CSV table of C-alpha atoms and ligand atoms in Angstrom, one decimal:
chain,number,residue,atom,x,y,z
Y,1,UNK,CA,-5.3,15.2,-2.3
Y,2,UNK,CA,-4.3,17.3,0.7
Y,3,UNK,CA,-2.4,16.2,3.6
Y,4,UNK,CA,-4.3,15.1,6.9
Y,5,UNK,CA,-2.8,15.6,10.5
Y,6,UNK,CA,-2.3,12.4,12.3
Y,7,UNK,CA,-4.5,13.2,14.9
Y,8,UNK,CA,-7.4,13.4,12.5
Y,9,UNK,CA,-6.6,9.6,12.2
Y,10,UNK,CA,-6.1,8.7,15.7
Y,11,UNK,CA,-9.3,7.3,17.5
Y,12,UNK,CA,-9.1,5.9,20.8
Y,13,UNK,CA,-12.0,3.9,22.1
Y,14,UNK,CA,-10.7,0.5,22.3
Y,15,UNK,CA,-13.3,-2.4,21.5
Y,16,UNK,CA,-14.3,-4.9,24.1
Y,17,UNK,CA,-14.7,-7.7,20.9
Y,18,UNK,CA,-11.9,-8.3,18.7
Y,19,UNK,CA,-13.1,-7.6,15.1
Y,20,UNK,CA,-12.9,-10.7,13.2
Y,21,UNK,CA,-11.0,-10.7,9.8
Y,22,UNK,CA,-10.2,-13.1,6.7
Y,23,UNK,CA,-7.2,-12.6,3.8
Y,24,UNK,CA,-7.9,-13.5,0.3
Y,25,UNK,CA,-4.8,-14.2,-1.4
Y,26,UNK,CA,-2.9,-15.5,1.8
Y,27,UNK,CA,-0.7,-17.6,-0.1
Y,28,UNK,CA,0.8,-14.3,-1.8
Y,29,UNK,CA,3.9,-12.5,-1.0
Y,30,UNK,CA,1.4,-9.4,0.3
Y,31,UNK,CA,-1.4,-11.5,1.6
Y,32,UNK,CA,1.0,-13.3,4.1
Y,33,UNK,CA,2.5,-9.9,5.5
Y,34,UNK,CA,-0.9,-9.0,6.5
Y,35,UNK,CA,-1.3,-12.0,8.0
Y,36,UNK,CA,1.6,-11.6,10.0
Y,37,UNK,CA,0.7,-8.2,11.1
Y,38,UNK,CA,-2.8,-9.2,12.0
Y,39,UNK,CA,-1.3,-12.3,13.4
Y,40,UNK,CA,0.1,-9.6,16.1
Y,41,UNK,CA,-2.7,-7.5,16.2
Y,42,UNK,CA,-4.3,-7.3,20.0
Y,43,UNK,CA,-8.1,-6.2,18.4
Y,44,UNK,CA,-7.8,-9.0,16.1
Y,45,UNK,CA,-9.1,-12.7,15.2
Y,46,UNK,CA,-7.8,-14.0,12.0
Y,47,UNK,CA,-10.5,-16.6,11.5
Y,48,UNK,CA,-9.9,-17.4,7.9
Y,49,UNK,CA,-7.3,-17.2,5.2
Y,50,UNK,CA,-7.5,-18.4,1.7
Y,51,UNK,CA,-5.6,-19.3,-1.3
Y,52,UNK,CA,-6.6,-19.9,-5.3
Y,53,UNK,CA,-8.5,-22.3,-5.4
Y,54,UNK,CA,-5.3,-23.7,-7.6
Y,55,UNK,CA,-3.8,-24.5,-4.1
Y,56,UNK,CA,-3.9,-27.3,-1.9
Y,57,UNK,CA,-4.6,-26.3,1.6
Y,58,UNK,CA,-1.2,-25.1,3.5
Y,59,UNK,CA,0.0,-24.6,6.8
Y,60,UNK,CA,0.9,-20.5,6.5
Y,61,UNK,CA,4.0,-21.7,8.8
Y,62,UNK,CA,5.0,-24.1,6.0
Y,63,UNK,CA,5.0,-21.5,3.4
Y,64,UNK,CA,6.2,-18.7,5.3
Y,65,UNK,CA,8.0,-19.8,8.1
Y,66,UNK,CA,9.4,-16.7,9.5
Y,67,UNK,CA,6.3,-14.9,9.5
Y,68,UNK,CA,4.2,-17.7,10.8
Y,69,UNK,CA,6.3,-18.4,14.0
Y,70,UNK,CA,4.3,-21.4,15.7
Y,71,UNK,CA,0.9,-20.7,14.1
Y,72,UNK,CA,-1.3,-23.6,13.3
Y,73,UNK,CA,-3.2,-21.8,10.9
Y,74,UNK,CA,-4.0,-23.5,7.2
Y,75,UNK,CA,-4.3,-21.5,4.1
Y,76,UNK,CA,-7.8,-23.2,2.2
Y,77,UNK,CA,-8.3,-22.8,-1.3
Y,78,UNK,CA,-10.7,-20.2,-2.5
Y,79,UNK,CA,-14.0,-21.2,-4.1
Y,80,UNK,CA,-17.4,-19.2,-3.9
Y,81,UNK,CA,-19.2,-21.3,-1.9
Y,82,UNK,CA,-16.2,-20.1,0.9
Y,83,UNK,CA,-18.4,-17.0,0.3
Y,84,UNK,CA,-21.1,-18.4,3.6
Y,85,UNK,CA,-17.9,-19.0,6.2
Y,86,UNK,CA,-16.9,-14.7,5.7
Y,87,UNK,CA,-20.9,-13.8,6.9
Y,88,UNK,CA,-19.4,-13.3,10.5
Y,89,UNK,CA,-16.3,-11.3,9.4
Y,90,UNK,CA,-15.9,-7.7,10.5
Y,91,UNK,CA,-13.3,-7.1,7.7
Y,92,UNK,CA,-11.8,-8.8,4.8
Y,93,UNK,CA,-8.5,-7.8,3.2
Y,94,UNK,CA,-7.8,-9.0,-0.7
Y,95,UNK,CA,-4.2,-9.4,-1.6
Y,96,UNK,CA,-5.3,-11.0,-5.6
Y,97,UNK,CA,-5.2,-9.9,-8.8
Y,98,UNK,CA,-7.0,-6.8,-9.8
Y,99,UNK,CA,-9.7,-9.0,-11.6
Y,100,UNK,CA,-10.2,-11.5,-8.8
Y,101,UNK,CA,-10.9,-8.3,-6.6
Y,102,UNK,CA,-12.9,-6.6,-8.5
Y,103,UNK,CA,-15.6,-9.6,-8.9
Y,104,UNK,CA,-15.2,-10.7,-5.1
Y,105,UNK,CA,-15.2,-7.3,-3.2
Y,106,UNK,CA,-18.9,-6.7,-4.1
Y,107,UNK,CA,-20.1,-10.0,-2.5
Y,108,UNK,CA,-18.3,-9.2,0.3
Y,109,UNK,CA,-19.7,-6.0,0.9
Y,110,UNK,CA,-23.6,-7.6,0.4
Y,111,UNK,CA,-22.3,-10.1,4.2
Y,112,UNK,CA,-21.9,-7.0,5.8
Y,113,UNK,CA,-18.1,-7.0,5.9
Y,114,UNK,CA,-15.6,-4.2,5.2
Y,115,UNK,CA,-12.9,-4.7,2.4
Y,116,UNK,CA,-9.4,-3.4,2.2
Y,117,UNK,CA,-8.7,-4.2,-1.1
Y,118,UNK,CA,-4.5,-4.4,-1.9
Y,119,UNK,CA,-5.2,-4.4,-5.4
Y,120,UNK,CA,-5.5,-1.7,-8.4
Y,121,UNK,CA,-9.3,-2.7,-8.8
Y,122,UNK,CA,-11.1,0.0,-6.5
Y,123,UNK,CA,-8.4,2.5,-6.9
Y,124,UNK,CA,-10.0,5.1,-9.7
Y,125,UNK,CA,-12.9,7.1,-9.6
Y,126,UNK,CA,-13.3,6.8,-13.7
Y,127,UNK,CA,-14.2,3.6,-15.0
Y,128,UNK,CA,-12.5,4.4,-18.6
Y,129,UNK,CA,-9.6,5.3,-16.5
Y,130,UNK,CA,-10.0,2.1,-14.8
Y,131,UNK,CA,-10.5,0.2,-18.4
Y,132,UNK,CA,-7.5,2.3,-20.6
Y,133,UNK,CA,-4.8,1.5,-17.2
Y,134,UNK,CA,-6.1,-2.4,-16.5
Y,135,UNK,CA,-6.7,-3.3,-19.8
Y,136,UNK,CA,-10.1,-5.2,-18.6
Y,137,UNK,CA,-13.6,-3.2,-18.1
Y,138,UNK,CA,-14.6,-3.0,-14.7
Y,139,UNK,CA,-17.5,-5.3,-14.0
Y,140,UNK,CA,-18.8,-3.0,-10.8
Y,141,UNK,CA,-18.2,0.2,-12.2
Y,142,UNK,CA,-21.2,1.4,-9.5
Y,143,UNK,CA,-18.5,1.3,-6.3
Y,144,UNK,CA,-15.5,3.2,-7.6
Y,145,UNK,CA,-16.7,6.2,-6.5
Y,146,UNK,CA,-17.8,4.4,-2.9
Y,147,UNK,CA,-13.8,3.2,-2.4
Y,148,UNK,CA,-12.3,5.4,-0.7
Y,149,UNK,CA,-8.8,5.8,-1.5
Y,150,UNK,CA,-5.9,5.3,1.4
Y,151,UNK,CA,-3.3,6.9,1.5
Y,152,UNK,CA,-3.1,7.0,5.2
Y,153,UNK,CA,-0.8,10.3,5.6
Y,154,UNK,CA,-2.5,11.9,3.1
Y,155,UNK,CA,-6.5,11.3,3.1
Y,156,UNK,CA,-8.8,11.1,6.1
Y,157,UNK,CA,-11.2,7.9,5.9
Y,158,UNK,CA,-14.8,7.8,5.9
Y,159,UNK,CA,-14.9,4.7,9.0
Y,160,UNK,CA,-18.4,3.7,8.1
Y,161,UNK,CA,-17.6,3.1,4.5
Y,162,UNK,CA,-16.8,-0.2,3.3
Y,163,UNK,CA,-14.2,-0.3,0.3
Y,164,UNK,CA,-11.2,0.9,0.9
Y,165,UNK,CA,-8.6,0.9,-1.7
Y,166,UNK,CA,-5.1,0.7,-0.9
Y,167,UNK,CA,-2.8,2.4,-3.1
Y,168,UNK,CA,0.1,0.9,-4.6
Y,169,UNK,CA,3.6,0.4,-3.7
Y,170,UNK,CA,4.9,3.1,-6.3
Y,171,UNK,CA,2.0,5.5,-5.8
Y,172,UNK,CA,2.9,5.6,-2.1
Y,173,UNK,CA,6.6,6.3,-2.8
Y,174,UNK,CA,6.1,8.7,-4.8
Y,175,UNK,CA,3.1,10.3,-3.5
Y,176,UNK,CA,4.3,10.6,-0.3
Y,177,UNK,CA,7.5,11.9,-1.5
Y,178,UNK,CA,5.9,14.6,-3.7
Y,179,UNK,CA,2.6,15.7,-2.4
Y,180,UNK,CA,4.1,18.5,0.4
Y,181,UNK,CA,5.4,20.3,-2.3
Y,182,UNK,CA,2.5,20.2,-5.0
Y,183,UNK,CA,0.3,20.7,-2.0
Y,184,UNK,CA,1.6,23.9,-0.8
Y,185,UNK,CA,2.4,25.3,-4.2
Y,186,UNK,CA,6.5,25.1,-4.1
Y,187,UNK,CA,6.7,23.6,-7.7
Y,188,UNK,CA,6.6,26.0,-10.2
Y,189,UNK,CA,3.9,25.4,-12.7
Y,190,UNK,CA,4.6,23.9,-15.5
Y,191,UNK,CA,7.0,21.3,-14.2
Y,192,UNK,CA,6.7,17.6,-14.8
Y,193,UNK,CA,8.1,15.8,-11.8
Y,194,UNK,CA,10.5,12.9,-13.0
Y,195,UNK,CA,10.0,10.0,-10.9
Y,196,UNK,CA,12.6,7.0,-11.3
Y,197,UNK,CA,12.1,4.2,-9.0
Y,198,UNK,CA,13.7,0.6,-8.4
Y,199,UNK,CA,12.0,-2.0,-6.7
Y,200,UNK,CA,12.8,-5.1,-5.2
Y,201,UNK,CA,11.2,-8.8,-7.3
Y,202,UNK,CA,8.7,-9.2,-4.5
Y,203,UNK,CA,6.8,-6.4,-6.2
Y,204,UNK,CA,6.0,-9.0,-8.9
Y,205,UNK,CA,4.4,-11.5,-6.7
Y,206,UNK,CA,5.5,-14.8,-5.8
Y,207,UNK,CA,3.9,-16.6,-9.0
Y,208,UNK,CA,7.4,-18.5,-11.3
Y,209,UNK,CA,8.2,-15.6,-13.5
Y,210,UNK,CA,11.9,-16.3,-15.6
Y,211,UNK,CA,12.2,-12.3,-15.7
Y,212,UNK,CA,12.3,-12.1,-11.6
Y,213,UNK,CA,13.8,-15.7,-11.1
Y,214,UNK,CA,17.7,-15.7,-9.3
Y,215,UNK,CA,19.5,-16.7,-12.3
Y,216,UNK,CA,17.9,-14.2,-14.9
Y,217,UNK,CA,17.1,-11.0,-12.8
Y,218,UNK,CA,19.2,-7.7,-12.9
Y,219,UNK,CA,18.5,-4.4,-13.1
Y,220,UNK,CA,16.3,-3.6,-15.8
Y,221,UNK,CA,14.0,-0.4,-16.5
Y,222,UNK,CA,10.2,-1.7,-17.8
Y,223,UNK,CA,6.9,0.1,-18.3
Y,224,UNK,CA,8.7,3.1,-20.0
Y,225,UNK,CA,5.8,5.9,-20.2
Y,226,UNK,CA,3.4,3.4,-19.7
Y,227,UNK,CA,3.5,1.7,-16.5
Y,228,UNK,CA,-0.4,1.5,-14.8
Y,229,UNK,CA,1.0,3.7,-12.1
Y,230,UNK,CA,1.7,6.5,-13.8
Y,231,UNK,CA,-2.0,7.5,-13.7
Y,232,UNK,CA,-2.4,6.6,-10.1
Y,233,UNK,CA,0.3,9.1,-9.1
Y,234,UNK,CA,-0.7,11.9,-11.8
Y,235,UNK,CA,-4.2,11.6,-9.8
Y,236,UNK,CA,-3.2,11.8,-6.4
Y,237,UNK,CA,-0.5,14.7,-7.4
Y,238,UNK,CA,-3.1,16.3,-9.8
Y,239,UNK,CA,-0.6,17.1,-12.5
Y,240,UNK,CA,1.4,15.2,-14.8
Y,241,UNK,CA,4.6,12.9,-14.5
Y,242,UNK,CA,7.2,11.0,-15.8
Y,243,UNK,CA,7.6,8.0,-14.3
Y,244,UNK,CA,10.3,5.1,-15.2
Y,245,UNK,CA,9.9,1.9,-13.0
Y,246,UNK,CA,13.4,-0.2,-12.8
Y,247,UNK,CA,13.7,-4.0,-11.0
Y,248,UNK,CA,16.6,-4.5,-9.0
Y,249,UNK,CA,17.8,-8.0,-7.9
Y,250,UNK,CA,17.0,-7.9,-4.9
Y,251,UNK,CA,14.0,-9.0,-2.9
Y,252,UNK,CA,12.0,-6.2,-1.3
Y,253,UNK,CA,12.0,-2.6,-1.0
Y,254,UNK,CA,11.3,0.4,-3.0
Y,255,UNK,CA,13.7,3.4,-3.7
Y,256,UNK,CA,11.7,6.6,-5.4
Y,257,UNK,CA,13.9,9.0,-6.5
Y,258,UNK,CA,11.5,11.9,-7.5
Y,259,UNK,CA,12.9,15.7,-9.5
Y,260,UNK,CA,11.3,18.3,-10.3
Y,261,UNK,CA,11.5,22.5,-10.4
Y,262,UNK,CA,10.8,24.9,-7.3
Y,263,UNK,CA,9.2,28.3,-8.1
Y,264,UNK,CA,12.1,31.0,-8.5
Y,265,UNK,CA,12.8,32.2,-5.0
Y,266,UNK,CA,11.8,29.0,-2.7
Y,267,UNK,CA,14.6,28.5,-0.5
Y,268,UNK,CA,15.7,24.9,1.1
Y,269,UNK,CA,14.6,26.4,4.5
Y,270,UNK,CA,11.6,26.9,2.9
Y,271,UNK,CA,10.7,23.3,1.9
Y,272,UNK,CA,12.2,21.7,4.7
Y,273,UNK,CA,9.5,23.6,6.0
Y,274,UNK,CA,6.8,22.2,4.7
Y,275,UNK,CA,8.1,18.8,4.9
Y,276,UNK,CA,8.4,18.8,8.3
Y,277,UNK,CA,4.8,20.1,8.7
Y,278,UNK,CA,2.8,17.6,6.6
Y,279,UNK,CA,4.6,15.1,8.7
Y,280,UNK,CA,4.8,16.3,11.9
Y,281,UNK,CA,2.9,13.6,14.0
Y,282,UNK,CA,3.2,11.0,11.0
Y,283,UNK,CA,4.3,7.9,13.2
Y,284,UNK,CA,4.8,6.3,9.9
Y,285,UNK,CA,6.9,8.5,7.9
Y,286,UNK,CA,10.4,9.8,8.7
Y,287,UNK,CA,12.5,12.9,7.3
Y,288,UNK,CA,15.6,12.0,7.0
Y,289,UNK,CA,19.0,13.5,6.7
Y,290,UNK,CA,21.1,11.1,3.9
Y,291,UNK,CA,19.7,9.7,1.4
Y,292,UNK,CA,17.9,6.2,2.3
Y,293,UNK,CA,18.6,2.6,1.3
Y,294,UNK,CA,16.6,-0.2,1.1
Y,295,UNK,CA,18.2,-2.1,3.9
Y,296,UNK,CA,16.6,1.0,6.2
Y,297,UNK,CA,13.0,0.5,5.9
Y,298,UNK,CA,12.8,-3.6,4.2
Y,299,UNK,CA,11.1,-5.3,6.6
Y,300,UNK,CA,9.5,-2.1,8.5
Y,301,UNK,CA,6.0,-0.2,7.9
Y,302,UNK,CA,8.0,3.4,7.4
Y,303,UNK,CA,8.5,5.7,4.9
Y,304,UNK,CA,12.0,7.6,4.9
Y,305,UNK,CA,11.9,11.2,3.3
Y,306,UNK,CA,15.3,12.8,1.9
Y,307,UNK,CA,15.1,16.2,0.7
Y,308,UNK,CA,17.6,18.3,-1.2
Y,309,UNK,CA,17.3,21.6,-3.0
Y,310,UNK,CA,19.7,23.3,-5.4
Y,311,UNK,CA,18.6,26.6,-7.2
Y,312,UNK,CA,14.9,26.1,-8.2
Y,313,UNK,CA,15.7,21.9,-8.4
Y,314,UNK,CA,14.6,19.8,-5.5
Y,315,UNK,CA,15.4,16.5,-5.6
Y,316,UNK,CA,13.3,13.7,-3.0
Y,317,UNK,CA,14.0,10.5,-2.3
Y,318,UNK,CA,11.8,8.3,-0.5
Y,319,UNK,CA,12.1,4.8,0.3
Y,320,UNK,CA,9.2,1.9,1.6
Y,321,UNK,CA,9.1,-1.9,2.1
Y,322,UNK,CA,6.7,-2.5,-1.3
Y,323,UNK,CA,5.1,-5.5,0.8
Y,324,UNK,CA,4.3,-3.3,3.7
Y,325,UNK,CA,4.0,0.5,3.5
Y,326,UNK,CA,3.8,-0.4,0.0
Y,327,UNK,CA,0.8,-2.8,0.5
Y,328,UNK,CA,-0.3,-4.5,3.8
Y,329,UNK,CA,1.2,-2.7,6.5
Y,330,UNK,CA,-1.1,0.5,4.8
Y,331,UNK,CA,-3.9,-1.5,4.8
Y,332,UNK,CA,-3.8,-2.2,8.5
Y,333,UNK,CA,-3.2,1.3,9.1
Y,334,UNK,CA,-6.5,1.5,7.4
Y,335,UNK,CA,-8.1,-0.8,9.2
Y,336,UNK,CA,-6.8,0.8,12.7
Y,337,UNK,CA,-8.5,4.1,11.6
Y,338,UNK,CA,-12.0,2.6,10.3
Y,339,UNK,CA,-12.2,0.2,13.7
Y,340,UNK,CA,-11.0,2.8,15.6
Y,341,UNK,CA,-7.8,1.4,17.1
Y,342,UNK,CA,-4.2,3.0,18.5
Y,343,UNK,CA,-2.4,3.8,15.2
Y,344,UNK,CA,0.4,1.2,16.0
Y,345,UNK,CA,-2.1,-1.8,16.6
Y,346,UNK,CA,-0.3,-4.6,15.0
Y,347,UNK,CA,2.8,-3.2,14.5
Y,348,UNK,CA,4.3,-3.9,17.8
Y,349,UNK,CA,7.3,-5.8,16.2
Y,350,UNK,CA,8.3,-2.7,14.3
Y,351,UNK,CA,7.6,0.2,16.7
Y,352,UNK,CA,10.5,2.7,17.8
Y,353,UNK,CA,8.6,5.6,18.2
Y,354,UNK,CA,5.4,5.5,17.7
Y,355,UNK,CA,4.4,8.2,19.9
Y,356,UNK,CA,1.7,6.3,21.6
M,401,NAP,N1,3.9,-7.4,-4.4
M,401,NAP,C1,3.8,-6.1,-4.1
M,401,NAP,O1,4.8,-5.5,-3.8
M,401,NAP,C2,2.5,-5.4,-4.1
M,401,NAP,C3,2.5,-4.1,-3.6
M,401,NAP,C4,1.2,-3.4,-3.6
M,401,NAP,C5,0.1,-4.0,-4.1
M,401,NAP,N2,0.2,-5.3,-4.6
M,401,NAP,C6,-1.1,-5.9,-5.1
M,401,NAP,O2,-1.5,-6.9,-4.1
M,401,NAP,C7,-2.1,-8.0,-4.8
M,401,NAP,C8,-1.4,-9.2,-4.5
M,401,NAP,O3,0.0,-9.1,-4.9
M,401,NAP,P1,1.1,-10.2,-4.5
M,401,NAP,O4,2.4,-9.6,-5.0
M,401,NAP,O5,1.0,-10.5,-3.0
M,401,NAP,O6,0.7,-11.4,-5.3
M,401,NAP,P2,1.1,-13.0,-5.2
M,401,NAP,O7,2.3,-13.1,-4.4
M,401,NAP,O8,1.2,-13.4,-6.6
M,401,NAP,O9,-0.1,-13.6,-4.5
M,401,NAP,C9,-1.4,-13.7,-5.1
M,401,NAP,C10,-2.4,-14.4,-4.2
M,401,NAP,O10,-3.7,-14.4,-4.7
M,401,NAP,C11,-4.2,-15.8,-4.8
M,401,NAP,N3,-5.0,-15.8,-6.0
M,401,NAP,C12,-4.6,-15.7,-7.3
M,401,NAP,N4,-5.7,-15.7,-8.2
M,401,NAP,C13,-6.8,-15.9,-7.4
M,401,NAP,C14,-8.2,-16.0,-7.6
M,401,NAP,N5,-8.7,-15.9,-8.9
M,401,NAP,N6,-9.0,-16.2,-6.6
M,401,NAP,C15,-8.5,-16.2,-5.3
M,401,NAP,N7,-7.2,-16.1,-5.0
M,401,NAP,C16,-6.3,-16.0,-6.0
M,401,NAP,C17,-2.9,-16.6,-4.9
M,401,NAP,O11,-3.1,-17.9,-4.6
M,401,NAP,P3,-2.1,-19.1,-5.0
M,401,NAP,O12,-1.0,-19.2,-4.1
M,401,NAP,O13,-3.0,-20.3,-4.9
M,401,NAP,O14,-1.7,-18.8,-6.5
M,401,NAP,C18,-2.0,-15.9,-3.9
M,401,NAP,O15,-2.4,-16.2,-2.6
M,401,NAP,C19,-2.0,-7.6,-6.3
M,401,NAP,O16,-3.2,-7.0,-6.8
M,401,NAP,C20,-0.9,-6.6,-6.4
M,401,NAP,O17,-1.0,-5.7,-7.5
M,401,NAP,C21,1.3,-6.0,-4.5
């Protein structure tokens, strides 16, 4: 994966039509920050959003008050035969489990619409891959290699494609964290960057879960050396890691702090360096000079940077909103490069400094 300069991502045109768009999974802790974000979105129409078909239909304002402001719009149940109401949608984003994306994104994609897809479904190339991390076999194994994987600082998008996958909350911490320096070649060899990250409960959905619930959650590490992340990151870093995941009690935010060993001679000049060029222009991600905390970026679309270097160790910590650089607030990035938007469409409650 090399790094892509933010002008490569930056189209101008702006459409005369809005583009008309649907979330799957609305209901969700993900699905309703999209909504939100598309909600304030000026080339936008949010003409549908959906729950499981489980759910009664809700007012989103009833189940996420903060987000949903005023809005009058209701969350309906899922069912196939909502299939017919997406034909006239430009773009549908899927904030569901892994399965329920991978059978839906297909039909999607036969109406016509483009699909940015929050889940792990569309995110390998390699079905076994797919099959040994998900624990389920893939049942459209013929689109993996069509998704195109976004990592929006890091990979240039296709725009007439239709799958787009967007990576997960702790591939993006510790991608974005790691990728300068495997990129340019500071890490010497045969070192195995150790990657220990603590997220907030929201990364576990909103579903009843005793382990996240108030009384019972603490700080706990889980997925020891086999967490379905682990891959994701060894792919987009093409080498391998260790990666320990640890839930914090509290409710959103991700903090990824990543180690691993410089070739002999690399100086701290050196890969401030090469920090500051991979994200030179990144309105998105931030270098920053003490080490972040949660409270910095939960709630925001960015990604803060720290960097420290010691003999050949270099130490990076990076830090992300899990429900929004981490999931939906990548995917509308996404979306603003494949429709051809400003890069900060959407994002007008969070901008500082855009650069636009
Ligand atoms: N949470 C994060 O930090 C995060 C970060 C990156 C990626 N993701 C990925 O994003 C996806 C959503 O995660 P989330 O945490 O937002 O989940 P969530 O809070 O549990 O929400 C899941 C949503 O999907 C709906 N749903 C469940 N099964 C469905 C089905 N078979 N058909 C249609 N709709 C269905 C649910 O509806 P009901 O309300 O009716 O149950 C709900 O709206 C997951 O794939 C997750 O891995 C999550």
């Amino acid at each position: 994966m090399k790094t892509v300069s933010a002008a490569n991502q930056i189209a101008h045109p702006i459409p005369a039509t809005k583009v008309k768009v649907a979330v799957l999974g609305a209901s969700g802790y993900s699905g309703s920050e999209l909504l939100r974000i598309l909600h304030n979105h000026a080339f936008v129409d949010v003409v549908a959003a959906y729950s499981s078909e489980r759910s009664a239909a809700q007012r989103w304002r009833e189940i996420a008050p903060a987000a949903a402001g005023d809005s009058e719009l209701i969350i309906q149940p899922w069912t196939d035969h909502a299939l017919a109401d997406l034909a006239n949608c430009d773009a549908v984003f899927l904030a569901l489990p892994h399965e329920a994306s991978a059978a839906i994104a297909p039909k999607l994609i036969a109406l016509g619409s483009k699909v940015f897809d929050l889940s792990g479904a569309y995110r390998f190339r390699d079905a076994e891959q797919f099959a040994t991390t998900y624990g389920f076999e893939h049942p459209h194994p013929e689109l993996l290699n069509h998704a195109q994987y976004a990592l929006m600082e890091l990979v240039g998008l296709e725009p007439s494609g239709t799958l787009f996958a967007i990576p997960g909350c702790y591939p993006t911490a510790a991608t974005l964290a790691l990728q300068p320096a495997c990129e340019s070649a500071l890490l010497e060899p045969a070192s195995v960057p150790v990657i220990t990250a603590i997220s907030g409960v929201s990364g576990a959905g909103r579903g009843a879960n005793p382990r996240t619930s108030f009384c019972e959650v603490s700080v706990q590490p889980y997925g020891v050396l086999n967490h379905r992340h682990t891959p994701e990151i060894s792919n987009n870093l093409a080498r391998s890691v260790v990666f320990t995941p640890i839930l914090g009690p509290y409710p959103r935010g991700i903090i990824a702090t990543c180690v691993a060993q410089l070739n002999a001679g690399v100086t701290a000049e050196e890969v401030h360096a090469v920090y500051q060029r991979s994200y030179q222009g990144q309105p998105f991600v931030r270098i920053v000079a003490e080490p972040p905390a949660v409270a910095h970026v939960a709630g925001t679309p960015y990604c803060h940077i720290y960097i420290a270097v010691e003999g050949q160790n270099l130490v990076v910590i990076s830090a992300i909103d899990n429900l929004l650089k981490g999931a939906a607030s990548q995917a509308v990035q996404a979306a603003n490069v494949v429709f051809a938007f400003p890069v900060h469409s959407g994002f007008a409650p969070f901008i500082q400094e855009c650069g636009e």
